[in-house]
Amino acid sequence: MMTANSGIHLVKTPDIVSRARGVLLHEADEIRHLADRIGSAFEAAVHMILACKGRVVVTGMGKSGHIGGKIAATLASTGTPAFFMHPAEASHGDLGMITAEDVVIALSNSGESDEIINILPAIRRIGARVLSITGSEDSTLSRESEVHLSAAVSHEACPLGLAPTASTTAALALGDALALCVLDLREFTAEDFARSHPGGSLGRRLLVRIKDVMRTGAAVPQIDQHASIQEAITQISLKGMGFTAIVDHAQRPIGIFTDGDLRRLFMQGKNNPQASIDTVMNKQPYLLETNQMAVEAVNMMEQHKINGFLAVDAQGQLVGAFNMHDLLKAKVV
């Protein structure tokens, strides 16, 4: 239990909220000022990365290093081979990861980080190009770089002016801008992004095709066009998909009959089980080819309020079927 003599100062909630808003607004203002300064140096940096035949090696010490790690990850996931190299480890063997075809992005708010300055001569001997991001226009790192980008801020959000806050946010935003401009010029697509994220939800949505989710062979519910409603009911019950395809003599789907169609027949009093299925079937089933993306089916399901599809090959023959459960199982939805 806290007492008046506990030495703990309780901050009122309104003060906390006000302080938090102040931090966010200050950092937002610093990024806006940074945006106003974007110019020819930024263009040169983008073209340097685009022209890189090797990899982008990002390095930084302390908080700048954490930002550098995120920038490297963003570049790598948007089509630019990149990795983070710790500057202190570089002088103990990790410089061997750098080649003459690489671009080194060095981050330092002061531009005077000893660990980075000490490895610059070795990087130049290797032949790699250097792009720096610093908070100081006039620093050793900015002067020794082929291209320099300023991430300078007026002051940190930290009330003591000590903890890197606004400066790291500015450097992070600048790195994002670099990565996304390079992405645009590479004409990097959502499918390209998905290929580097196959384990994520986006990867599944953009890479999974109909052939990957559909049921095939004996698992596909289907009956002949001359079959009865009773046979359709039996097929729906046996295969458990909520519908059955109706095919012609060439195995082409000419209709579909769902459990919803069956309920509507009963409501209309048209429940003769011996009637021919072609008199009550839906003659315009939604068909998808096996090589189409599964996400297309998801969009069609939402648009047309349906729960299942028939899959056909290039000749239009029925080769598969799937429903929402199959899409859920594949984690496309």
PDB file of N, CA and C in Angstrom, residues 101-197:
ATOM      1  N   GLU A 101      30.592  -4.713 -54.331  1.00  0.00           N
ATOM      2  CA  GLU A 101      29.330  -4.419 -55.021  1.00  0.00           C
ATOM      3  C   GLU A 101      28.235  -3.968 -54.064  1.00  0.00           C
ATOM      4  N   ASP A 102      28.554  -3.864 -52.773  1.00  0.00           N
ATOM      5  CA  ASP A 102      27.543  -3.520 -51.776  1.00  0.00           C
ATOM      6  C   ASP A 102      27.436  -2.019 -51.554  1.00  0.00           C
ATOM      7  N   VAL A 103      26.316  -1.631 -50.959  1.00  0.00           N
ATOM      8  CA  VAL A 103      26.106  -0.272 -50.461  1.00  0.00           C
ATOM      9  C   VAL A 103      25.951  -0.368 -48.953  1.00  0.00           C
ATOM     10  N   VAL A 104      26.696   0.466 -48.231  1.00  0.00           N
ATOM     11  CA  VAL A 104      26.606   0.487 -46.775  1.00  0.00           C
ATOM     12  C   VAL A 104      25.807   1.716 -46.356  1.00  0.00           C
ATOM     13  N   ILE A 105      24.729   1.495 -45.608  1.00  0.00           N
ATOM     14  CA  ILE A 105      23.968   2.600 -45.026  1.00  0.00           C
ATOM     15  C   ILE A 105      24.368   2.691 -43.563  1.00  0.00           C
ATOM     16  N   ALA A 106      24.993   3.790 -43.191  1.00  0.00           N
ATOM     17  CA  ALA A 106      25.482   3.973 -41.822  1.00  0.00           C
ATOM     18  C   ALA A 106      24.633   5.018 -41.103  1.00  0.00           C
ATOM     19  N   LEU A 107      24.109   4.646 -39.935  1.00  0.00           N
ATOM     20  CA  LEU A 107      23.270   5.548 -39.154  1.00  0.00           C
ATOM     21  C   LEU A 107      23.988   5.978 -37.872  1.00  0.00           C
ATOM     22  N   SER A 108      23.970   7.269 -37.607  1.00  0.00           N
ATOM     23  CA  SER A 108      24.521   7.803 -36.364  1.00  0.00           C
ATOM     24  C   SER A 108      23.952   9.198 -36.181  1.00  0.00           C
ATOM     25  N   ASN A 109      23.278   9.440 -35.066  1.00  0.00           N
ATOM     26  CA  ASN A 109      22.677  10.761 -34.865  1.00  0.00           C
ATOM     27  C   ASN A 109      23.746  11.841 -34.810  1.00  0.00           C
ATOM     28  N   SER A 110      24.801  11.578 -34.095  1.00  0.00           N
ATOM     29  CA  SER A 110      25.882  12.567 -33.993  1.00  0.00           C
ATOM     30  C   SER A 110      26.779  12.571 -35.211  1.00  0.00           C
ATOM     31  N   GLY A 111      26.848  11.430 -35.894  1.00  0.00           N
ATOM     32  CA  GLY A 111      27.764  11.295 -37.013  1.00  0.00           C
ATOM     33  C   GLY A 111      29.195  11.092 -36.565  1.00  0.00           C
ATOM     34  N   GLU A 112      29.373  10.826 -35.263  1.00  0.00           N
ATOM     35  CA  GLU A 112      30.723  10.683 -34.710  1.00  0.00           C
ATOM     36  C   GLU A 112      30.902   9.366 -33.955  1.00  0.00           C
ATOM     37  N   SER A 113      30.020   8.414 -34.147  1.00  0.00           N
ATOM     38  CA  SER A 113      30.132   7.136 -33.434  1.00  0.00           C
ATOM     39  C   SER A 113      31.459   6.466 -33.764  1.00  0.00           C
ATOM     40  N   ASP A 114      32.277   6.246 -32.743  1.00  0.00           N
ATOM     41  CA  ASP A 114      33.614   5.693 -32.962  1.00  0.00           C
ATOM     42  C   ASP A 114      33.569   4.358 -33.692  1.00  0.00           C
ATOM     43  N   GLU A 115      32.617   3.502 -33.320  1.00  0.00           N
ATOM     44  CA  GLU A 115      32.563   2.159 -33.912  1.00  0.00           C
ATOM     45  C   GLU A 115      32.357   2.222 -35.424  1.00  0.00           C
ATOM     46  N   ILE A 116      31.630   3.240 -35.891  1.00  0.00           N
ATOM     47  CA  ILE A 116      31.392   3.384 -37.333  1.00  0.00           C
ATOM     48  C   ILE A 116      32.563   4.105 -38.004  1.00  0.00           C
ATOM     49  N   ILE A 117      33.011   5.178 -37.389  1.00  0.00           N
ATOM     50  CA  ILE A 117      34.126   5.938 -37.972  1.00  0.00           C
ATOM     51  C   ILE A 117      35.354   5.041 -38.143  1.00  0.00           C
ATOM     52  N   ASN A 118      35.570   4.152 -37.201  1.00  0.00           N
ATOM     53  CA  ASN A 118      36.758   3.289 -37.248  1.00  0.00           C
ATOM     54  C   ASN A 118      36.745   2.297 -38.403  1.00  0.00           C
ATOM     55  N   ILE A 119      35.562   1.933 -38.884  1.00  0.00           N
ATOM     56  CA  ILE A 119      35.507   0.931 -39.966  1.00  0.00           C
ATOM     57  C   ILE A 119      35.345   1.573 -41.351  1.00  0.00           C
ATOM     58  N   LEU A 120      35.157   2.885 -41.408  1.00  0.00           N
ATOM     59  CA  LEU A 120      34.992   3.546 -42.707  1.00  0.00           C
ATOM     60  C   LEU A 120      36.186   3.328 -43.639  1.00  0.00           C
ATOM     61  N   PRO A 121      37.448   3.464 -43.158  1.00  0.00           N
ATOM     62  CA  PRO A 121      38.584   3.230 -44.062  1.00  0.00           C
ATOM     63  C   PRO A 121      38.573   1.817 -44.653  1.00  0.00           C
ATOM     64  N   ALA A 122      38.229   0.831 -43.834  1.00  0.00           N
ATOM     65  CA  ALA A 122      38.196  -0.548 -44.328  1.00  0.00           C
ATOM     66  C   ALA A 122      37.093  -0.733 -45.362  1.00  0.00           C
ATOM     67  N   ILE A 123      35.943  -0.088 -45.135  1.00  0.00           N
ATOM     68  CA  ILE A 123      34.837  -0.186 -46.094  1.00  0.00           C
ATOM     69  C   ILE A 123      35.241   0.428 -47.425  1.00  0.00           C
ATOM     70  N   ARG A 124      35.953   1.562 -47.371  1.00  0.00           N
ATOM     71  CA  ARG A 124      36.405   2.204 -48.608  1.00  0.00           C
ATOM     72  C   ARG A 124      37.428   1.334 -49.329  1.00  0.00           C
ATOM     73  N   ARG A 125      38.310   0.675 -48.573  1.00  0.00           N
ATOM     74  CA  ARG A 125      39.292  -0.211 -49.225  1.00  0.00           C
ATOM     75  C   ARG A 125      38.604  -1.377 -49.916  1.00  0.00           C
ATOM     76  N   ILE A 126      37.548  -1.872 -49.321  1.00  0.00           N
ATOM     77  CA  ILE A 126      36.794  -2.967 -49.944  1.00  0.00           C
ATOM     78  C   ILE A 126      36.165  -2.503 -51.254  1.00  0.00           C
ATOM     79  N   GLY A 127      35.763  -1.237 -51.289  1.00  0.00           N
ATOM     80  CA  GLY A 127      35.169  -0.691 -52.513  1.00  0.00           C
ATOM     81  C   GLY A 127      33.672  -0.478 -52.432  1.00  0.00           C
ATOM     82  N   ALA A 128      33.066  -0.745 -51.283  1.00  0.00           N
ATOM     83  CA  ALA A 128      31.630  -0.526 -51.127  1.00  0.00           C
ATOM     84  C   ALA A 128      31.330   0.962 -51.050  1.00  0.00           C
ATOM     85  N   ARG A 129      30.145   1.338 -51.517  1.00  0.00           N
ATOM     86  CA  ARG A 129      29.734   2.732 -51.464  1.00  0.00           C
ATOM     87  C   ARG A 129      29.063   3.006 -50.118  1.00  0.00           C
ATOM     88  N   VAL A 130      29.179   4.230 -49.629  1.00  0.00           N
ATOM     89  CA  VAL A 130      28.659   4.562 -48.297  1.00  0.00           C
ATOM     90  C   VAL A 130      27.588   5.649 -48.393  1.00  0.00           C
ATOM     91  N   LEU A 131      26.448   5.363 -47.804  1.00  0.00           N
ATOM     92  CA  LEU A 131      25.351   6.304 -47.665  1.00  0.00           C
ATOM     93  C   LEU A 131      25.118   6.492 -46.170  1.00  0.00           C
ATOM     94  N   SER A 132      25.145   7.718 -45.704  1.00  0.00           N
ATOM     95  CA  SER A 132      24.976   7.947 -44.266  1.00  0.00           C
ATOM     96  C   SER A 132      23.681   8.674 -43.974  1.00  0.00           C
ATOM     97  N   ILE A 133      23.134   8.396 -42.795  1.00  0.00           N
ATOM     98  CA  ILE A 133      21.952   9.095 -42.274  1.00  0.00           C
ATOM     99  C   ILE A 133      22.337   9.583 -40.883  1.00  0.00           C
ATOM    100  N   THR A 134      22.459  10.886 -40.730  1.00  0.00           N
ATOM    101  CA  THR A 134      22.878  11.439 -39.445  1.00  0.00           C
ATOM    102  C   THR A 134      21.995  12.626 -39.070  1.00  0.00           C
ATOM    103  N   GLY A 135      22.120  13.044 -37.825  1.00  0.00           N
ATOM    104  CA  GLY A 135      21.410  14.229 -37.369  1.00  0.00           C
ATOM    105  C   GLY A 135      22.272  15.465 -37.450  1.00  0.00           C
ATOM    106  N   SER A 136      23.494  15.307 -37.964  1.00  0.00           N
ATOM    107  CA  SER A 136      24.420  16.437 -38.064  1.00  0.00           C
ATOM    108  C   SER A 136      24.912  16.575 -39.497  1.00  0.00           C
ATOM    109  N   GLU A 137      24.697  17.747 -40.057  1.00  0.00           N
ATOM    110  CA  GLU A 137      25.155  18.002 -41.429  1.00  0.00           C
ATOM    111  C   GLU A 137      26.673  18.058 -41.500  1.00  0.00           C
ATOM    112  N   ASP A 138      27.290  18.509 -40.435  1.00  0.00           N
ATOM    113  CA  ASP A 138      28.746  18.681 -40.408  1.00  0.00           C
ATOM    114  C   ASP A 138      29.336  17.700 -39.394  1.00  0.00           C
ATOM    115  N   SER A 139      29.577  16.497 -39.844  1.00  0.00           N
ATOM    116  CA  SER A 139      30.139  15.461 -38.970  1.00  0.00           C
ATOM    117  C   SER A 139      31.116  14.637 -39.774  1.00  0.00           C
ATOM    118  N   THR A 140      31.922  13.867 -39.091  1.00  0.00           N
ATOM    119  CA  THR A 140      32.899  13.014 -39.775  1.00  0.00           C
ATOM    120  C   THR A 140      32.204  12.051 -40.715  1.00  0.00           C
ATOM    121  N   LEU A 141      31.127  11.416 -40.242  1.00  0.00           N
ATOM    122  CA  LEU A 141      30.431  10.424 -41.065  1.00  0.00           C
ATOM    123  C   LEU A 141      29.789  11.058 -42.289  1.00  0.00           C
ATOM    124  N   SER A 142      29.163  12.217 -42.120  1.00  0.00           N
ATOM    125  CA  SER A 142      28.527  12.867 -43.273  1.00  0.00           C
ATOM    126  C   SER A 142      29.562  13.281 -44.309  1.00  0.00           C
ATOM    127  N   ARG A 143      30.723  13.767 -43.858  1.00  0.00           N
ATOM    128  CA  ARG A 143      31.775  14.200 -44.788  1.00  0.00           C
ATOM    129  C   ARG A 143      32.419  13.024 -45.511  1.00  0.00           C
ATOM    130  N   GLU A 144      32.507  11.897 -44.843  1.00  0.00           N
ATOM    131  CA  GLU A 144      33.197  10.739 -45.417  1.00  0.00           C
ATOM    132  C   GLU A 144      32.278   9.847 -46.246  1.00  0.00           C
ATOM    133  N   SER A 145      31.027  10.236 -46.414  1.00  0.00           N
ATOM    134  CA  SER A 145      30.060   9.434 -47.170  1.00  0.00           C
ATOM    135  C   SER A 145      29.904   9.964 -48.585  1.00  0.00           C
ATOM    136  N   GLU A 146      29.631   9.061 -49.495  1.00  0.00           N
ATOM    137  CA  GLU A 146      29.377   9.476 -50.878  1.00  0.00           C
ATOM    138  C   GLU A 146      28.070  10.258 -50.960  1.00  0.00           C
ATOM    139  N   VAL A 147      27.062   9.793 -50.246  1.00  0.00           N
ATOM    140  CA  VAL A 147      25.775  10.483 -50.176  1.00  0.00           C
ATOM    141  C   VAL A 147      25.389  10.594 -48.709  1.00  0.00           C
ATOM    142  N   HIS A 148      24.913  11.773 -48.316  1.00  0.00           N
ATOM    143  CA  HIS A 148      24.503  11.979 -46.926  1.00  0.00           C
ATOM    144  C   HIS A 148      23.060  12.466 -46.875  1.00  0.00           C
ATOM    145  N   LEU A 149      22.273  11.869 -45.971  1.00  0.00           N
ATOM    146  CA  LEU A 149      20.896  12.300 -45.741  1.00  0.00           C
ATOM    147  C   LEU A 149      20.784  12.825 -44.317  1.00  0.00           C
ATOM    148  N   SER A 150      20.178  13.976 -44.185  1.00  0.00           N
ATOM    149  CA  SER A 150      20.011  14.571 -42.861  1.00  0.00           C
ATOM    150  C   SER A 150      18.715  14.113 -42.225  1.00  0.00           C
ATOM    151  N   ALA A 151      18.827  13.611 -40.994  1.00  0.00           N
ATOM    152  CA  ALA A 151      17.654  13.260 -40.197  1.00  0.00           C
ATOM    153  C   ALA A 151      17.631  14.146 -38.956  1.00  0.00           C
ATOM    154  N   ALA A 152      18.107  15.365 -39.110  1.00  0.00           N
ATOM    155  CA  ALA A 152      18.226  16.286 -37.981  1.00  0.00           C
ATOM    156  C   ALA A 152      16.857  16.681 -37.445  1.00  0.00           C
ATOM    157  N   VAL A 153      16.768  16.832 -36.135  1.00  0.00           N
ATOM    158  CA  VAL A 153      15.547  17.312 -35.485  1.00  0.00           C
ATOM    159  C   VAL A 153      15.910  18.517 -34.616  1.00  0.00           C
ATOM    160  N   SER A 154      14.912  19.336 -34.312  1.00  0.00           N
ATOM    161  CA  SER A 154      15.170  20.532 -33.506  1.00  0.00           C
ATOM    162  C   SER A 154      15.521  20.154 -32.070  1.00  0.00           C
ATOM    163  N   HIS A 155      14.802  19.181 -31.514  1.00  0.00           N
ATOM    164  CA  HIS A 155      15.122  18.653 -30.189  1.00  0.00           C
ATOM    165  C   HIS A 155      14.383  17.340 -29.981  1.00  0.00           C
ATOM    166  N   GLU A 156      14.871  16.557 -29.049  1.00  0.00           N
ATOM    167  CA  GLU A 156      14.259  15.273 -28.755  1.00  0.00           C
ATOM    168  C   GLU A 156      12.933  15.465 -28.015  1.00  0.00           C
ATOM    169  N   ALA A 157      12.077  14.447 -28.081  1.00  0.00           N
ATOM    170  CA  ALA A 157      10.830  14.491 -27.322  1.00  0.00           C
ATOM    171  C   ALA A 157      11.091  14.266 -25.841  1.00  0.00           C
ATOM    172  N   CYS A 158      12.207  13.661 -25.534  1.00  0.00           N
ATOM    173  CA  CYS A 158      12.601  13.419 -24.137  1.00  0.00           C
ATOM    174  C   CYS A 158      12.741  14.753 -23.408  1.00  0.00           C
ATOM    175  N   PRO A 159      12.081  14.923 -22.258  1.00  0.00           N
ATOM    176  CA  PRO A 159      12.167  16.211 -21.538  1.00  0.00           C
ATOM    177  C   PRO A 159      13.571  16.544 -21.063  1.00  0.00           C
ATOM    178  N   LEU A 160      14.415  15.523 -20.932  1.00  0.00           N
ATOM    179  CA  LEU A 160      15.803  15.757 -20.541  1.00  0.00           C
ATOM    180  C   LEU A 160      16.691  16.052 -21.745  1.00  0.00           C
ATOM    181  N   GLY A 161      16.141  15.824 -22.938  1.00  0.00           N
ATOM    182  CA  GLY A 161      16.930  16.027 -24.142  1.00  0.00           C
ATOM    183  C   GLY A 161      18.010  14.988 -24.326  1.00  0.00           C
ATOM    184  N   LEU A 162      17.850  13.820 -23.678  1.00  0.00           N
ATOM    185  CA  LEU A 162      18.903  12.804 -23.686  1.00  0.00           C
ATOM    186  C   LEU A 162      18.515  11.542 -24.452  1.00  0.00           C
ATOM    187  N   ALA A 163      17.349  10.981 -24.151  1.00  0.00           N
ATOM    188  CA  ALA A 163      16.957   9.722 -24.790  1.00  0.00           C
ATOM    189  C   ALA A 163      16.619   9.950 -26.256  1.00  0.00           C
ATOM    190  N   PRO A 164      17.241   9.192 -27.171  1.00  0.00           N
ATOM    191  CA  PRO A 164      16.901   9.316 -28.595  1.00  0.00           C
ATOM    192  C   PRO A 164      15.422   8.991 -28.809  1.00  0.00           C
ATOM    193  N   THR A 165      14.663   9.946 -29.248  1.00  0.00           N
ATOM    194  CA  THR A 165      13.226   9.760 -29.473  1.00  0.00           C
ATOM    195  C   THR A 165      12.832  10.324 -30.834  1.00  0.00           C
ATOM    196  N   ALA A 166      12.733  11.640 -30.926  1.00  0.00           N
ATOM    197  CA  ALA A 166      12.390  12.251 -32.211  1.00  0.00           C
ATOM    198  C   ALA A 166      13.439  11.940 -33.272  1.00  0.00           C
ATOM    199  N   SER A 167      14.712  11.876 -32.867  1.00  0.00           N
ATOM    200  CA  SER A 167      15.787  11.621 -33.837  1.00  0.00           C
ATOM    201  C   SER A 167      15.698  10.213 -34.417  1.00  0.00           C
ATOM    202  N   THR A 168      15.382   9.232 -33.578  1.00  0.00           N
ATOM    203  CA  THR A 168      15.273   7.863 -34.092  1.00  0.00           C
ATOM    204  C   THR A 168      14.008   7.705 -34.932  1.00  0.00           C
ATOM    205  N   THR A 169      12.943   8.403 -34.545  1.00  0.00           N
ATOM    206  CA  THR A 169      11.724   8.367 -35.354  1.00  0.00           C
ATOM    207  C   THR A 169      11.980   8.951 -36.733  1.00  0.00           C
ATOM    208  N   ALA A 170      12.715  10.054 -36.785  1.00  0.00           N
ATOM    209  CA  ALA A 170      13.028  10.687 -38.071  1.00  0.00           C
ATOM    210  C   ALA A 170      13.875   9.766 -38.943  1.00  0.00           C
ATOM    211  N   ALA A 171      14.878   9.116 -38.342  1.00  0.00           N
ATOM    212  CA  ALA A 171      15.738   8.210 -39.113  1.00  0.00           C
ATOM    213  C   ALA A 171      14.935   7.019 -39.623  1.00  0.00           C
ATOM    214  N   LEU A 172      14.030   6.504 -38.782  1.00  0.00           N
ATOM    215  CA  LEU A 172      13.196   5.373 -39.191  1.00  0.00           C
ATOM    216  C   LEU A 172      12.291   5.757 -40.357  1.00  0.00           C
ATOM    217  N   ALA A 173      11.664   6.926 -40.251  1.00  0.00           N
ATOM    218  CA  ALA A 173      10.781   7.386 -41.323  1.00  0.00           C
ATOM    219  C   ALA A 173      11.553   7.610 -42.621  1.00  0.00           C
ATOM    220  N   LEU A 174      12.772   8.138 -42.502  1.00  0.00           N
ATOM    221  CA  LEU A 174      13.600   8.352 -43.685  1.00  0.00           C
ATOM    222  C   LEU A 174      13.954   7.016 -44.334  1.00  0.00           C
ATOM    223  N   GLY A 175      14.241   6.012 -43.515  1.00  0.00           N
ATOM    224  CA  GLY A 175      14.522   4.683 -44.047  1.00  0.00           C
ATOM    225  C   GLY A 175      13.315   4.085 -44.746  1.00  0.00           C
ATOM    226  N   ASP A 176      12.129   4.288 -44.176  1.00  0.00           N
ATOM    227  CA  ASP A 176      10.910   3.810 -44.829  1.00  0.00           C
ATOM    228  C   ASP A 176      10.719   4.482 -46.178  1.00  0.00           C
ATOM    229  N   ALA A 177      10.968   5.796 -46.217  1.00  0.00           N
ATOM    230  CA  ALA A 177      10.821   6.534 -47.473  1.00  0.00           C
ATOM    231  C   ALA A 177      11.782   6.001 -48.532  1.00  0.00           C
ATOM    232  N   LEU A 178      13.011   5.710 -48.127  1.00  0.00           N
ATOM    233  CA  LEU A 178      13.986   5.136 -49.058  1.00  0.00           C
ATOM    234  C   LEU A 178      13.489   3.803 -49.614  1.00  0.00           C
ATOM    235  N   ALA A 179      13.072   2.913 -48.708  1.00  0.00           N
ATOM    236  CA  ALA A 179      12.654   1.577 -49.113  1.00  0.00           C
ATOM    237  C   ALA A 179      11.456   1.625 -50.052  1.00  0.00           C
ATOM    238  N   LEU A 180      10.496   2.496 -49.768  1.00  0.00           N
ATOM    239  CA  LEU A 180       9.285   2.524 -50.577  1.00  0.00           C
ATOM    240  C   LEU A 180       9.492   3.217 -51.915  1.00  0.00           C
ATOM    241  N   CYS A 181      10.397   4.192 -51.966  1.00  0.00           N
ATOM    242  CA  CYS A 181      10.724   4.794 -53.263  1.00  0.00           C
ATOM    243  C   CYS A 181      11.446   3.790 -54.148  1.00  0.00           C
ATOM    244  N   VAL A 182      12.342   3.011 -53.550  1.00  0.00           N
ATOM    245  CA  VAL A 182      13.029   1.966 -54.310  1.00  0.00           C
ATOM    246  C   VAL A 182      12.024   0.918 -54.769  1.00  0.00           C
ATOM    247  N   LEU A 183      11.086   0.570 -53.893  1.00  0.00           N
ATOM    248  CA  LEU A 183      10.029  -0.387 -54.241  1.00  0.00           C
ATOM    249  C   LEU A 183       9.264   0.090 -55.482  1.00  0.00           C
ATOM    250  N   ASP A 184       8.886   1.368 -55.492  1.00  0.00           N
ATOM    251  CA  ASP A 184       8.137   1.905 -56.635  1.00  0.00           C
ATOM    252  C   ASP A 184       8.936   1.793 -57.917  1.00  0.00           C
ATOM    253  N   LEU A 185      10.206   2.176 -57.866  1.00  0.00           N
ATOM    254  CA  LEU A 185      11.026   2.175 -59.073  1.00  0.00           C
ATOM    255  C   LEU A 185      11.354   0.761 -59.547  1.00  0.00           C
ATOM    256  N   ARG A 186      11.340  -0.202 -58.628  1.00  0.00           N
ATOM    257  CA  ARG A 186      11.541  -1.601 -59.019  1.00  0.00           C
ATOM    258  C   ARG A 186      10.260  -2.209 -59.576  1.00  0.00           C
ATOM    259  N   GLU A 187       9.123  -1.474 -59.468  1.00  0.00           N
ATOM    260  CA  GLU A 187       7.805  -1.994 -59.833  1.00  0.00           C
ATOM    261  C   GLU A 187       7.514  -3.280 -59.065  1.00  0.00           C
ATOM    262  N   PHE A 188       7.843  -3.232 -57.795  1.00  0.00           N
ATOM    263  CA  PHE A 188       7.638  -4.353 -56.876  1.00  0.00           C
ATOM    264  C   PHE A 188       6.143  -4.493 -56.615  1.00  0.00           C
ATOM    265  N   THR A 189       5.597  -5.707 -56.759  1.00  0.00           N
ATOM    266  CA  THR A 189       4.162  -5.927 -56.641  1.00  0.00           C
ATOM    267  C   THR A 189       3.796  -6.614 -55.324  1.00  0.00           C
ATOM    268  N   ALA A 190       2.497  -6.679 -55.062  1.00  0.00           N
ATOM    269  CA  ALA A 190       2.014  -7.378 -53.870  1.00  0.00           C
ATOM    270  C   ALA A 190       2.387  -8.847 -53.925  1.00  0.00           C
ATOM    271  N   GLU A 191       2.387  -9.416 -55.140  1.00  0.00           N
ATOM    272  CA  GLU A 191       2.779 -10.822 -55.298  1.00  0.00           C
ATOM    273  C   GLU A 191       4.258 -11.010 -54.961  1.00  0.00           C
ATOM    274  N   ASP A 192       5.095 -10.045 -55.365  1.00  0.00           N
ATOM    275  CA  ASP A 192       6.513 -10.101 -55.009  1.00  0.00           C
ATOM    276  C   ASP A 192       6.682 -10.061 -53.494  1.00  0.00           C
ATOM    277  N   PHE A 193       5.911  -9.184 -52.850  1.00  0.00           N
ATOM    278  CA  PHE A 193       5.970  -9.073 -51.389  1.00  0.00           C
ATOM    279  C   PHE A 193       5.563 -10.397 -50.744  1.00  0.00           C
ATOM    280  N   ALA A 194       4.517 -11.007 -51.281  1.00  0.00           N
ATOM    281  CA  ALA A 194       4.025 -12.262 -50.712  1.00  0.00           C
ATOM    282  C   ALA A 194       5.054 -13.373 -50.818  1.00  0.00           C
ATOM    283  N   ARG A 195       5.840 -13.360 -51.902  1.00  0.00           N
ATOM    284  CA  ARG A 195       6.840 -14.418 -52.069  1.00  0.00           C
ATOM    285  C   ARG A 195       7.918 -14.368 -50.991  1.00  0.00           C
ATOM    286  N   SER A 196       8.146 -13.196 -50.424  1.00  0.00           N
ATOM    287  CA  SER A 196       9.123 -13.110 -49.345  1.00  0.00           C
ATOM    288  C   SER A 196       8.467 -13.220 -47.972  1.00  0.00           C
ATOM    289  N   HIS A 197       7.127 -13.407 -47.976  1.00  0.00           N
ATOM    290  CA  HIS A 197       6.386 -13.580 -46.726  1.00  0.00           C
ATOM    291  C   HIS A 197       5.441 -14.780 -46.839  1.00  0.00           C
TER     292      HIS A 197
END
